[in-house]
PDB file of C-alpha atoms and ligand atoms in Angstrom:
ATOM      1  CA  UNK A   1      95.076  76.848  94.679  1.00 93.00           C
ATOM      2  CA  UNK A   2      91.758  78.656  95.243  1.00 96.00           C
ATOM      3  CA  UNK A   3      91.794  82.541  96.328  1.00 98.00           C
ATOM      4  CA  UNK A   4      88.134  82.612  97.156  1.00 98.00           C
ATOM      5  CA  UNK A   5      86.785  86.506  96.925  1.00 98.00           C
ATOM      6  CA  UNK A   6      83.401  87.346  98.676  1.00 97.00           C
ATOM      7  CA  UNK A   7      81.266  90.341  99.457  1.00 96.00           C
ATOM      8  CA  UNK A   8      78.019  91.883  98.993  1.00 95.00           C
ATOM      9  CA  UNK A   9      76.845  93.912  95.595  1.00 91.00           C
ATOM     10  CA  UNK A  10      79.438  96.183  94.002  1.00 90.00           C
ATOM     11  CA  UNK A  11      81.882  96.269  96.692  1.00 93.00           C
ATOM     12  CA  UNK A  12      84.883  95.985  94.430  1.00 91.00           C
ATOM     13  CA  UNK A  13      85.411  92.012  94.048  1.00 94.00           C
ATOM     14  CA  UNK A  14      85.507  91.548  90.107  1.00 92.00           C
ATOM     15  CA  UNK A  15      87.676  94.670  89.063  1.00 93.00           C
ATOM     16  CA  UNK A  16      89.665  92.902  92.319  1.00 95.00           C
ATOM     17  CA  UNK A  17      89.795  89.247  91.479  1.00 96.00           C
ATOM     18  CA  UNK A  18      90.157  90.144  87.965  1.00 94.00           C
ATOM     19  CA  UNK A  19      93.703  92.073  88.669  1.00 95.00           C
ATOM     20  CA  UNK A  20      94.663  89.425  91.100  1.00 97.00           C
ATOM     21  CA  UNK A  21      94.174  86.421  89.130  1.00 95.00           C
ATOM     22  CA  UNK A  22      95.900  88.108  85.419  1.00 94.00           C
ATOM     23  CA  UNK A  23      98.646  89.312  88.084  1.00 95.00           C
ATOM     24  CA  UNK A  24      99.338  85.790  89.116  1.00 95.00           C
ATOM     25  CA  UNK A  25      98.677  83.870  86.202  1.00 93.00           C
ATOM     26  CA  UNK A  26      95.727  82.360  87.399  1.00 94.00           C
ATOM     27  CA  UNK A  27      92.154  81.571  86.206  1.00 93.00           C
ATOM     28  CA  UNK A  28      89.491  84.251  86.794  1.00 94.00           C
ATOM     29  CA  UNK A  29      85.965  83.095  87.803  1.00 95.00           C
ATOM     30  CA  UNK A  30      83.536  85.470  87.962  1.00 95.00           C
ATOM     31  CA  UNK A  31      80.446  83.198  89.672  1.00 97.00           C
ATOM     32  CA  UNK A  32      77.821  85.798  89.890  1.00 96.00           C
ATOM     33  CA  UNK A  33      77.924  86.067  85.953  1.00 97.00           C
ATOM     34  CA  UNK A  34      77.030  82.457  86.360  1.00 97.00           C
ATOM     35  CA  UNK A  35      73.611  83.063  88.136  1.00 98.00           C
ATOM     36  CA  UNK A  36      73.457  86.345  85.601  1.00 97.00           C
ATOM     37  CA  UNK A  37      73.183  83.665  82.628  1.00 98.00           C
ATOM     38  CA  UNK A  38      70.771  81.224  84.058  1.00 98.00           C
ATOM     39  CA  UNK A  39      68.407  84.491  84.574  1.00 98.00           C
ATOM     40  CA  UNK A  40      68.861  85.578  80.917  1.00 98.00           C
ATOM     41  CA  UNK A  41      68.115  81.908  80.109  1.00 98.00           C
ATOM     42  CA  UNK A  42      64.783  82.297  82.142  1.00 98.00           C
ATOM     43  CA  UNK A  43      63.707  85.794  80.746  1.00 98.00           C
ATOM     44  CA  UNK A  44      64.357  84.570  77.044  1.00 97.00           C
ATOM     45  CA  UNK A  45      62.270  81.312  77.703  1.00 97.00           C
ATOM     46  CA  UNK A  46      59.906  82.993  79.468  1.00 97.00           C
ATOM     47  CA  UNK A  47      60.694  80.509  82.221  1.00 97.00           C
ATOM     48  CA  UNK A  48      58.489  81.195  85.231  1.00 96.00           C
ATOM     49  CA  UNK A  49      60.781  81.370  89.031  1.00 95.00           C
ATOM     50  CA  UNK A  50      58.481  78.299  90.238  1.00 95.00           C
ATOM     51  CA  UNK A  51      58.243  76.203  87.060  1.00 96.00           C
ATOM     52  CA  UNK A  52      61.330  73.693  88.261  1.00 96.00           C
ATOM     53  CA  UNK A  53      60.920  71.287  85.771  1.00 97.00           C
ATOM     54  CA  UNK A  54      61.545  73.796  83.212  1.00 97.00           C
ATOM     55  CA  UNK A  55      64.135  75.488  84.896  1.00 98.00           C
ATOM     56  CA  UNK A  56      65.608  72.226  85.244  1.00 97.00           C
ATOM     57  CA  UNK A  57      65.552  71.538  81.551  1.00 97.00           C
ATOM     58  CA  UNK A  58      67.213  74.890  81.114  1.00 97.00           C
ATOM     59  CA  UNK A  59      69.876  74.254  83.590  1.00 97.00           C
ATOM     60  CA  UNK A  60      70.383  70.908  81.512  1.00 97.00           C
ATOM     61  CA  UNK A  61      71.013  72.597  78.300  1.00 96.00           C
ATOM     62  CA  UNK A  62      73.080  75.454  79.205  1.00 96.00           C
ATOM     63  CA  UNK A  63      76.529  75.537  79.010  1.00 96.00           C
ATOM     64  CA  UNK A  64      78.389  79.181  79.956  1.00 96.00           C
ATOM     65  CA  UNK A  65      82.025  79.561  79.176  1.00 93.00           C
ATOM     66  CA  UNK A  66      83.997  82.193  80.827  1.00 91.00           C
ATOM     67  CA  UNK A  67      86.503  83.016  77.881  1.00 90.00           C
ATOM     68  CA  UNK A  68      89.536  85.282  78.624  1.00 84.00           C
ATOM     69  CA  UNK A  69      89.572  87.743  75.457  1.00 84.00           C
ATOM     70  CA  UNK A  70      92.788  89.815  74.935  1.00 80.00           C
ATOM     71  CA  UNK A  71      92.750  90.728  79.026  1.00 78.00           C
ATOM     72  CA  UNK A  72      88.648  90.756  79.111  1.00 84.00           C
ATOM     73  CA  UNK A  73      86.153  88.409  80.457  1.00 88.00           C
ATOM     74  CA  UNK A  74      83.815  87.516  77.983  1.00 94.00           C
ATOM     75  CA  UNK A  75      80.718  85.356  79.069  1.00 96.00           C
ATOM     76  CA  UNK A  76      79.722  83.369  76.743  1.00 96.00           C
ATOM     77  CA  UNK A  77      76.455  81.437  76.901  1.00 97.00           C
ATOM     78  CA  UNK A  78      75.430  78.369  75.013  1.00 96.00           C
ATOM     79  CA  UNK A  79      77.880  80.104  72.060  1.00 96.00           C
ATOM     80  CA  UNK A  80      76.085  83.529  72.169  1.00 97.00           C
ATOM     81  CA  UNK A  81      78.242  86.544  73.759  1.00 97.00           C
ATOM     82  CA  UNK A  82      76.429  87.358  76.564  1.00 97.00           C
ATOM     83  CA  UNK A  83      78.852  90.237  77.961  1.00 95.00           C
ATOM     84  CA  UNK A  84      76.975  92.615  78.155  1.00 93.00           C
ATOM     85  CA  UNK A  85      73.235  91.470  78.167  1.00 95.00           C
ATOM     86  CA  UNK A  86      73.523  90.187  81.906  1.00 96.00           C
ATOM     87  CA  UNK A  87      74.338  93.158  82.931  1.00 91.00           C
ATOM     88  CA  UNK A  88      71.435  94.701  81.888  1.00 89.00           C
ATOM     89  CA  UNK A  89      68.554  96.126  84.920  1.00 87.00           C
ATOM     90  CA  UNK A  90      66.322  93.101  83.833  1.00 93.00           C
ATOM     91  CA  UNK A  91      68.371  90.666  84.738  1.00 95.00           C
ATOM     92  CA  UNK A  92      70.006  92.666  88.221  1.00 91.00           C
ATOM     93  CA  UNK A  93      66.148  93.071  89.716  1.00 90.00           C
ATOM     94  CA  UNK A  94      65.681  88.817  88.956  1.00 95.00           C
ATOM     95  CA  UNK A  95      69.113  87.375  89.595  1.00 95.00           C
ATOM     96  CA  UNK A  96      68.430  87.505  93.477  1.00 92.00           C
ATOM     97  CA  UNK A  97      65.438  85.415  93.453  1.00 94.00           C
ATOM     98  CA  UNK A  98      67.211  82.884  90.765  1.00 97.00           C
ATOM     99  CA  UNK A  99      70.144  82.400  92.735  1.00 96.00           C
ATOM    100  CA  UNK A 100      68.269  81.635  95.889  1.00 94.00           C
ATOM    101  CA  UNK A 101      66.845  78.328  93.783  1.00 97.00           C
ATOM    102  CA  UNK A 102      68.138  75.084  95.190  1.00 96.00           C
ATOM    103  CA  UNK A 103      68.575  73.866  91.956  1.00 97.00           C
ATOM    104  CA  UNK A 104      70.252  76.437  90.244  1.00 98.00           C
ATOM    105  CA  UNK A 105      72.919  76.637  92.942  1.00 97.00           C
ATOM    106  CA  UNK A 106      73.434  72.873  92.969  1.00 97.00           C
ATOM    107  CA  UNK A 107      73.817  73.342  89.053  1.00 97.00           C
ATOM    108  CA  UNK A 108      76.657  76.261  89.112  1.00 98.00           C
ATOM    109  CA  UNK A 109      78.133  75.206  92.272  1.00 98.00           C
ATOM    110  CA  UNK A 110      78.837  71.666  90.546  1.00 97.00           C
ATOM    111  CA  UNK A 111      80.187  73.963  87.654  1.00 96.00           C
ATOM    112  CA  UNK A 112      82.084  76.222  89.448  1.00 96.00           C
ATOM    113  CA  UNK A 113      83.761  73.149  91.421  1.00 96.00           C
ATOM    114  CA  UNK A 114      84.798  71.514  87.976  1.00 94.00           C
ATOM    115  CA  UNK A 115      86.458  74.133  86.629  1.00 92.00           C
ATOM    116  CA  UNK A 116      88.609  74.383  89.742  1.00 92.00           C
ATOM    117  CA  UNK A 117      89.908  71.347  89.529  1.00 92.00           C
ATOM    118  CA  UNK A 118      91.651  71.457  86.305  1.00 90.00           C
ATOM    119  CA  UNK A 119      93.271  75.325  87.177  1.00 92.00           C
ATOM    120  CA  UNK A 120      94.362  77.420  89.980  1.00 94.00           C
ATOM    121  CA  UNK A 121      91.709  79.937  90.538  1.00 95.00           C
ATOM    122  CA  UNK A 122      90.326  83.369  91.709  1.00 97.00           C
ATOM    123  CA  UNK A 123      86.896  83.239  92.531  1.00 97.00           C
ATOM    124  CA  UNK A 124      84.547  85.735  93.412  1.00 97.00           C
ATOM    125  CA  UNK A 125      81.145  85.397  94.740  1.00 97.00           C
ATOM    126  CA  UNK A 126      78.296  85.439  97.974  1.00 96.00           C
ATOM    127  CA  UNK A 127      79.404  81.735  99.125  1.00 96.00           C
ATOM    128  CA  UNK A 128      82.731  81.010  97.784  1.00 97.00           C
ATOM    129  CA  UNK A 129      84.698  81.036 101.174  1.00 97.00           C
ATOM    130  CA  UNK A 130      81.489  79.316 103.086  1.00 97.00           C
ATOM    131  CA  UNK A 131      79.800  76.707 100.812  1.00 97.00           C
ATOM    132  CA  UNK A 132      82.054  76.544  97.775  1.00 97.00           C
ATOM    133  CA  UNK A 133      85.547  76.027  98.551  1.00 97.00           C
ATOM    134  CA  UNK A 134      85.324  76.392 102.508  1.00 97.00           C
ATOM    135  CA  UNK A 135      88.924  75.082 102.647  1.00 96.00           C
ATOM    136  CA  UNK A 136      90.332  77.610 100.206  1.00 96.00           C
ATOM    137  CA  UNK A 137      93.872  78.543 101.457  1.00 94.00           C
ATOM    138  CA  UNK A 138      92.737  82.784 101.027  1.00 97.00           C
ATOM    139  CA  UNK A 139      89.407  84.127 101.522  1.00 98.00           C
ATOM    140  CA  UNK A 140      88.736  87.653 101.440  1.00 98.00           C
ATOM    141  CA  UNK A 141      85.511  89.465 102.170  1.00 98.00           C
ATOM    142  CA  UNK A 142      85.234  92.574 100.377  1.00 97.00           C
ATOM    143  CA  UNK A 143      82.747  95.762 101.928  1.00 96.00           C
ATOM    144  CA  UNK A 144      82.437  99.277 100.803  1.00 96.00           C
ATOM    145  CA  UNK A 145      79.793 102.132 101.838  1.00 96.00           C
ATOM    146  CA  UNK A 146      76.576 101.576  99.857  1.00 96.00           C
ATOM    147  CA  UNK A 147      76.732 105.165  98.189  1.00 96.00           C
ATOM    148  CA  UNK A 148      79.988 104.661  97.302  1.00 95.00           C
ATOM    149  CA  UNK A 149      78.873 100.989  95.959  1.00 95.00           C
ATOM    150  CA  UNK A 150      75.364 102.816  94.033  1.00 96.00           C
ATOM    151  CA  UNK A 151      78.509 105.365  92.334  1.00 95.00           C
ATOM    152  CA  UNK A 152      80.212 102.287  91.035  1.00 92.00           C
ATOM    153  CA  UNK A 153      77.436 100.937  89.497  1.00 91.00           C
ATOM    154  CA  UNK A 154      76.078 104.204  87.914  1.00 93.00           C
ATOM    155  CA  UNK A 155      79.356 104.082  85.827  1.00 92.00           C
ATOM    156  CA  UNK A 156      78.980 100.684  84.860  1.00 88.00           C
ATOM    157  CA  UNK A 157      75.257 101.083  83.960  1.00 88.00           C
ATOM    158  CA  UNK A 158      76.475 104.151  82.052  1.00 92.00           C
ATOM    159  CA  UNK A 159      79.131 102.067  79.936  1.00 89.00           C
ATOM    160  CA  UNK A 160      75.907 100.138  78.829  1.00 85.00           C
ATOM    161  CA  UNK A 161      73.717 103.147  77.733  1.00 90.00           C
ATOM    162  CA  UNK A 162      71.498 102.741  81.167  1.00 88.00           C
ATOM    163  CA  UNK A 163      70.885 106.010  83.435  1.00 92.00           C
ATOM    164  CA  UNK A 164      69.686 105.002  86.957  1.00 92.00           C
ATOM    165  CA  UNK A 165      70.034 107.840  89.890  1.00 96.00           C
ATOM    166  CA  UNK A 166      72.406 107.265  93.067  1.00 97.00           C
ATOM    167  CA  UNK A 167      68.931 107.159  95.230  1.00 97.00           C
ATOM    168  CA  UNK A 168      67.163 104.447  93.006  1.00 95.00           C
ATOM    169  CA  UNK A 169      70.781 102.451  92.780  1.00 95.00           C
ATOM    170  CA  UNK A 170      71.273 102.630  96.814  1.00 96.00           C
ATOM    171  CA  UNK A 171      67.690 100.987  96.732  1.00 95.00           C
ATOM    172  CA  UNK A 172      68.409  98.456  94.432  1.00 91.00           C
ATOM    173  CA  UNK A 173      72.251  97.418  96.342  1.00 93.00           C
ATOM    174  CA  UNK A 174      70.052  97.172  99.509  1.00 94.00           C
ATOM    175  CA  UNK A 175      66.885  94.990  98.419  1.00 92.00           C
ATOM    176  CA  UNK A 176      69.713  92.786  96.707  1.00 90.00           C
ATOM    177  CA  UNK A 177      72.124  92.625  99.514  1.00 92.00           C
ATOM    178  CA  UNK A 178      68.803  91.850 102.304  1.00 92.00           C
ATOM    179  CA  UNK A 179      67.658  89.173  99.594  1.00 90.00           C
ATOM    180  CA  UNK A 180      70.767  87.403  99.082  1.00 90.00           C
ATOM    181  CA  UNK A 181      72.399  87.768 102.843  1.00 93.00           C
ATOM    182  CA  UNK A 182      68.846  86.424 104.202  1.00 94.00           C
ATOM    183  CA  UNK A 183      68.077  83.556 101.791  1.00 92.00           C
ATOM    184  CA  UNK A 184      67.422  80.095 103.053  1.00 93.00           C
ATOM    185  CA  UNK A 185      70.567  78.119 100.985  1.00 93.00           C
ATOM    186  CA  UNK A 186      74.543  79.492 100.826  1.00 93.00           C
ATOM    187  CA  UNK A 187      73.277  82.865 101.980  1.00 93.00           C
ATOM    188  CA  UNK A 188      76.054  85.924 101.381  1.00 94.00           C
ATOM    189  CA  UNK A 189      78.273  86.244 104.648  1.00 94.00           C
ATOM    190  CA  UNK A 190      81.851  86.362 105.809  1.00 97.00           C
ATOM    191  CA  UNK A 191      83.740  82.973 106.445  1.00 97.00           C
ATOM    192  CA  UNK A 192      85.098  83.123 110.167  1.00 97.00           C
ATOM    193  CA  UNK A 193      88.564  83.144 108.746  1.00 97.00           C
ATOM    194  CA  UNK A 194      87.952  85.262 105.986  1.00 98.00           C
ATOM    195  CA  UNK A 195      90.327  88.680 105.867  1.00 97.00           C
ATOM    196  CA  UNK A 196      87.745  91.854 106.060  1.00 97.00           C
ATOM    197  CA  UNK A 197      89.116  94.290 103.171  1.00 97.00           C
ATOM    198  CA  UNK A 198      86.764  97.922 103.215  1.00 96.00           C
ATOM    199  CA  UNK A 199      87.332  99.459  99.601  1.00 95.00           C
ATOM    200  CA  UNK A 200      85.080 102.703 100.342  1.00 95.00           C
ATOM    201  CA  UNK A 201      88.126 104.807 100.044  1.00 94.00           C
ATOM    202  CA  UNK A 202      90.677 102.126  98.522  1.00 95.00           C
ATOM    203  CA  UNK A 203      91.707 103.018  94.804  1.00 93.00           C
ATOM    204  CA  UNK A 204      91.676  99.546  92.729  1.00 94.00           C
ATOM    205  CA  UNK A 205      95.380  99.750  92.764  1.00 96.00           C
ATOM    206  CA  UNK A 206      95.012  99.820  96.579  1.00 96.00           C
ATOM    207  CA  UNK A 207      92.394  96.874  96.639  1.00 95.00           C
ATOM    208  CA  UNK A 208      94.648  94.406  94.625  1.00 97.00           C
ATOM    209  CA  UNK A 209      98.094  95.231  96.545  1.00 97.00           C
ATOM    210  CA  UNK A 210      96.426  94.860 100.047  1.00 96.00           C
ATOM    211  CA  UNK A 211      95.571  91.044  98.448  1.00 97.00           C
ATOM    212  CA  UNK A 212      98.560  90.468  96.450  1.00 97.00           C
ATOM    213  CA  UNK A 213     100.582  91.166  99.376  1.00 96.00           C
ATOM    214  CA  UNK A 214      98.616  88.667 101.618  1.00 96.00           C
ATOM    215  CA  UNK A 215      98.931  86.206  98.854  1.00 95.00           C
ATOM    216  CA  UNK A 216     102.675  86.382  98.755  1.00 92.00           C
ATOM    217  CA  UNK A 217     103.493  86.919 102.276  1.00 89.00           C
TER     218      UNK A 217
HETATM  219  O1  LIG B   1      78.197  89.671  91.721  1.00 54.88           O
HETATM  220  P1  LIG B   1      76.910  89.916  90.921  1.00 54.88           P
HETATM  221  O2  LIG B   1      76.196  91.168  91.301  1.00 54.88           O
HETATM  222  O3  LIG B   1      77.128  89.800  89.464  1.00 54.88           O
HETATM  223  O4  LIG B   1      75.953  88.681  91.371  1.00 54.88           O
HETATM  224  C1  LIG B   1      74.652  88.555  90.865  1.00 54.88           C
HETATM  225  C2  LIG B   1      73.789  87.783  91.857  1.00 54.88           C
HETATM  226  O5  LIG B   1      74.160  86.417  91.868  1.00 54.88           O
HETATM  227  C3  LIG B   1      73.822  88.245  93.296  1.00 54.88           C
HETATM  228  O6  LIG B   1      72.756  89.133  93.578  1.00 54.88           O
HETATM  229  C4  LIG B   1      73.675  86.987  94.106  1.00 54.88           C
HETATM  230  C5  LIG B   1      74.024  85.879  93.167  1.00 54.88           C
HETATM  231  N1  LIG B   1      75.253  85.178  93.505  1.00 54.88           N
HETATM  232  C6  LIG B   1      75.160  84.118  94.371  1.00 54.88           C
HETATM  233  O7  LIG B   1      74.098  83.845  94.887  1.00 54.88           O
HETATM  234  N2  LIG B   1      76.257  83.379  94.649  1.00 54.88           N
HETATM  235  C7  LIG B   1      77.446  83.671  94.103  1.00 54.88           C
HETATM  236  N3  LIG B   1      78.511  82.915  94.388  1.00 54.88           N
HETATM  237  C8  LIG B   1      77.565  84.769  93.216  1.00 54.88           C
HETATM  238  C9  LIG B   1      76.449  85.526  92.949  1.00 54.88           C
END
């Protein structure tokens, strides 16, 4: 079974799928740390966004494993822990423009349809619910306020030594979210029948129940 999470930048999917899927016993899939590896592949091969024949030959050597670690996801890439580096500003200002590749989505979509065949799955993402698995049995679309959504990822930029103010993080959500909702292939948008969830003033707790509850119902 596939519970297929979307929604735009920081509105509150991974923290949710994450819950969700340990709470059910299912696999976690986290697919935007997918695209978040093949731009750290780029930037450390000083792979250039147009050069498709060596993008290809990255895509053709890498191999990411998403590794459940004692309750935490841990992203490994070609062997090398990766955790943490794709979460660094570097790779958030490029990932937009690498995901919108035709290439690079053909590569992790084949991926990310692989590894839900062996497992039952939560997976979160831009085109899960539309491109990915448009017959998944739940799909969710997850909003929030973009200030609220800038606050979230202050934190998590904090957690990694990184200080970025609300105003230049608001910036950064938007630019994203216009880039990845207006992109030619799989852009980011709701399914018809996907369930609208706003998290701006949901706890996490509250996030995962409204699902859960779905879910089982
Ligand atoms: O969820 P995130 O911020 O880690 O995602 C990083 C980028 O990856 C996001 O800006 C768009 C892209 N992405 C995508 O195109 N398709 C997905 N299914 C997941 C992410």
């Amino acid at each position: 079974m596939i519970i297929a999470i979307d929604g735009p930048a920081a509105s509150g999917k991974s923290i949710s799928a994450k819950i969700v899927a340990e709470q059910l016993g299912f696999t976690y899939l986290d697919t935007g740390a997918m695209y978040r590896c093949v731009t750290l592949a780029m930037i450390n091969a000083g792979a250039d966004i147009s050069d498709s024949k060596h993008i290809n030959a990255l895509l053709d050597d890498l191999k990411i494993d998403l590794v459940n670690n004692d309750g935490q996801l841990q992203i490994m890439m070609n062997n090398t822990d990766v955790t943490d580096n794709i979460r660094t500003m570097e790779v958030t200002e490029n990932v937009s423009a690498v995901s919108a590749l035709k290439n690079v989505r053909d590569s992790m979509v084949k991926m990310q349809r692989e590894i839900a065949s062996k497992t039952n799955c939560v997976m979160e993402g831009r085109d899960i619910g539309t491109v990915v698995f448009p017959e998944a049995k739940y799909k969710f679309f997850l909003t929030s306020d973009v200030k609220e959504r800038a606050r979230r990822r202050q934190r998590d930029l904090l957690a990694l030594g990184e200080k970025k103010s609300i105003e230049d993080l608001v910036e950064d959500i938007q630019r994203r979210d216009a880039y990845d909702s207006t992109r030619e292939l799989s852009p980011l948008r709701k399914a018809e029948d996907a369930i609208e969830i706003d998290t701006t003033d949901l706890t996490i707790d509250g996030q995962v129940s409204k699902i859960i509850e779905i879910v089982n119902a």
